[in-house]
Amino acid sequence: FNLGLLNSQKGNFDEALKLFDKSIKIDPLFAEAYRNTAVIYYMTENYEQSLVNFEKYYSLITDENIKATVIQDINELKKKLNK
């Protein structure tokens, strides 16, 4: 996961996505891996995959303040995708 963050910060998005995917395979309930995956997909304008990952992230988090922010992100993506 930490290597995914490092690659993401360096702009190595393909490598970061592979590393976050590994993290998810190891722990499918690791919410932050979904969030970081969603952000990369958003930054690379792959809005469909970003939405999928933000929705999964939303389903895993319990903090209501964070959920309120994430639902805004989800709604913005749905507008971009005309959903």
PDB file of C-alpha atoms in Angstrom:
ATOM      1  CA  PHE A   1       0.000   0.000   0.000  1.00  0.00           C
ATOM      2  CA  ASN A   2       2.725   2.475   0.942  1.00  0.00           C
ATOM      3  CA  LEU A   3       4.538   1.784  -2.324  1.00  0.00           C
ATOM      4  CA  GLY A   4       1.257   2.524  -4.088  1.00  0.00           C
ATOM      5  CA  LEU A   5       1.103   5.892  -2.356  1.00  0.00           C
ATOM      6  CA  LEU A   6       4.686   6.656  -3.309  1.00  0.00           C
ATOM      7  CA  ASN A   7       4.093   5.737  -6.946  1.00  0.00           C
ATOM      8  CA  SER A   8       0.905   7.762  -6.999  1.00  0.00           C
ATOM      9  CA  GLN A   9       2.704  10.821  -5.645  1.00  0.00           C
ATOM     10  CA  LYS A  10       5.352  10.418  -8.345  1.00  0.00           C
ATOM     11  CA  GLY A  11       2.699  10.185 -11.054  1.00  0.00           C
ATOM     12  CA  ASN A  12       3.332   6.491 -11.731  1.00  0.00           C
ATOM     13  CA  PHE A  13      -0.380   5.763 -11.802  1.00  0.00           C
ATOM     14  CA  ASP A  14      -0.286   2.373 -13.542  1.00  0.00           C
ATOM     15  CA  GLU A  15       2.162   1.003 -10.994  1.00  0.00           C
ATOM     16  CA  ALA A  16       0.216   2.573  -8.132  1.00  0.00           C
ATOM     17  CA  LEU A  17      -3.005   0.949  -9.344  1.00  0.00           C
ATOM     18  CA  LYS A  18      -1.301  -2.455  -9.460  1.00  0.00           C
ATOM     19  CA  LEU A  19      -0.049  -2.015  -5.910  1.00  0.00           C
ATOM     20  CA  PHE A  20      -3.415  -0.846  -4.579  1.00  0.00           C
ATOM     21  CA  ASP A  21      -5.033  -3.815  -6.317  1.00  0.00           C
ATOM     22  CA  LYS A  22      -2.587  -6.107  -4.516  1.00  0.00           C
ATOM     23  CA  SER A  23      -3.559  -4.469  -1.223  1.00  0.00           C
ATOM     24  CA  ILE A  24      -7.230  -5.052  -1.977  1.00  0.00           C
ATOM     25  CA  LYS A  25      -6.603  -8.706  -2.837  1.00  0.00           C
ATOM     26  CA  ILE A  26      -4.790  -9.172   0.473  1.00  0.00           C
ATOM     27  CA  ASP A  27      -7.470  -7.323   2.434  1.00  0.00           C
ATOM     28  CA  PRO A  28     -10.739  -6.709   0.536  1.00  0.00           C
ATOM     29  CA  LEU A  29     -11.979  -4.518   3.410  1.00  0.00           C
ATOM     30  CA  PHE A  30      -9.038  -2.082   3.234  1.00  0.00           C
ATOM     31  CA  ALA A  31     -11.024   1.078   2.559  1.00  0.00           C
ATOM     32  CA  GLU A  32      -8.072   3.390   1.908  1.00  0.00           C
ATOM     33  CA  ALA A  33      -6.884   1.244  -0.998  1.00  0.00           C
ATOM     34  CA  TYR A  34     -10.266   1.762  -2.685  1.00  0.00           C
ATOM     35  CA  ARG A  35     -10.126   5.500  -2.004  1.00  0.00           C
ATOM     36  CA  ASN A  36      -6.683   5.871  -3.512  1.00  0.00           C
ATOM     37  CA  THR A  37      -7.679   3.767  -6.504  1.00  0.00           C
ATOM     38  CA  ALA A  38     -10.745   5.967  -6.995  1.00  0.00           C
ATOM     39  CA  VAL A  39      -8.643   9.128  -6.861  1.00  0.00           C
ATOM     40  CA  ILE A  40      -6.198   7.851  -9.479  1.00  0.00           C
ATOM     41  CA  TYR A  41      -9.020   6.852 -11.801  1.00  0.00           C
ATOM     42  CA  TYR A  42     -10.562  10.284 -11.300  1.00  0.00           C
ATOM     43  CA  MET A  43      -7.272  12.034 -12.060  1.00  0.00           C
ATOM     44  CA  THR A  44      -6.896   9.979 -15.241  1.00  0.00           C
ATOM     45  CA  GLU A  45     -10.522  10.717 -16.212  1.00  0.00           C
ATOM     46  CA  ASN A  46     -11.650   7.105 -15.917  1.00  0.00           C
ATOM     47  CA  TYR A  47     -14.806   8.224 -14.155  1.00  0.00           C
ATOM     48  CA  GLU A  48     -16.637   4.893 -14.346  1.00  0.00           C
ATOM     49  CA  GLN A  49     -13.895   3.061 -12.434  1.00  0.00           C
ATOM     50  CA  SER A  50     -13.526   5.997 -10.078  1.00  0.00           C
ATOM     51  CA  LEU A  51     -17.225   5.771  -9.245  1.00  0.00           C
ATOM     52  CA  VAL A  52     -17.046   2.016  -8.638  1.00  0.00           C
ATOM     53  CA  ASN A  53     -14.156   2.453  -6.229  1.00  0.00           C
ATOM     54  CA  PHE A  54     -15.624   5.466  -4.430  1.00  0.00           C
ATOM     55  CA  GLU A  55     -18.849   3.507  -3.906  1.00  0.00           C
ATOM     56  CA  LYS A  56     -16.897   0.578  -2.458  1.00  0.00           C
ATOM     57  CA  TYR A  57     -14.925   2.965  -0.243  1.00  0.00           C
ATOM     58  CA  TYR A  58     -18.192   4.538   0.931  1.00  0.00           C
ATOM     59  CA  SER A  59     -19.597   1.121   1.835  1.00  0.00           C
ATOM     60  CA  LEU A  60     -16.579   0.353   4.029  1.00  0.00           C
ATOM     61  CA  ILE A  61     -16.181   3.560   6.024  1.00  0.00           C
ATOM     62  CA  THR A  62     -18.083   4.333   9.198  1.00  0.00           C
ATOM     63  CA  ASP A  63     -17.131   7.951   9.909  1.00  0.00           C
ATOM     64  CA  GLU A  64     -20.208  10.031   9.038  1.00  0.00           C
ATOM     65  CA  ASN A  65     -18.167  13.160   8.270  1.00  0.00           C
ATOM     66  CA  ILE A  66     -16.065  11.296   5.739  1.00  0.00           C
ATOM     67  CA  LYS A  67     -19.169   9.636   4.310  1.00  0.00           C
ATOM     68  CA  ALA A  68     -20.714  13.067   3.718  1.00  0.00           C
ATOM     69  CA  THR A  69     -17.685  14.128   1.694  1.00  0.00           C
ATOM     70  CA  VAL A  70     -17.520  10.875  -0.252  1.00  0.00           C
ATOM     71  CA  ILE A  71     -21.197  11.029  -1.198  1.00  0.00           C
ATOM     72  CA  GLN A  72     -20.499  14.454  -2.728  1.00  0.00           C
ATOM     73  CA  ASP A  73     -17.712  12.884  -4.799  1.00  0.00           C
ATOM     74  CA  ILE A  74     -20.023  10.063  -5.857  1.00  0.00           C
ATOM     75  CA  ASN A  75     -22.755  12.503  -6.891  1.00  0.00           C
ATOM     76  CA  GLU A  76     -20.255  14.586  -8.880  1.00  0.00           C
ATOM     77  CA  LEU A  77     -19.110  11.470 -10.731  1.00  0.00           C
ATOM     78  CA  LYS A  78     -22.672  10.435 -11.451  1.00  0.00           C
ATOM     79  CA  LYS A  79     -23.280  13.872 -13.009  1.00  0.00           C
ATOM     80  CA  LYS A  80     -20.173  13.504 -15.169  1.00  0.00           C
ATOM     81  CA  LEU A  81     -21.442  10.082 -16.278  1.00  0.00           C
ATOM     82  CA  ASN A  82     -25.039  11.254 -16.681  1.00  0.00           C
ATOM     83  CA  LYS A  83     -26.279   8.683 -14.168  1.00  0.00           C
TER      84      LYS A  83
END
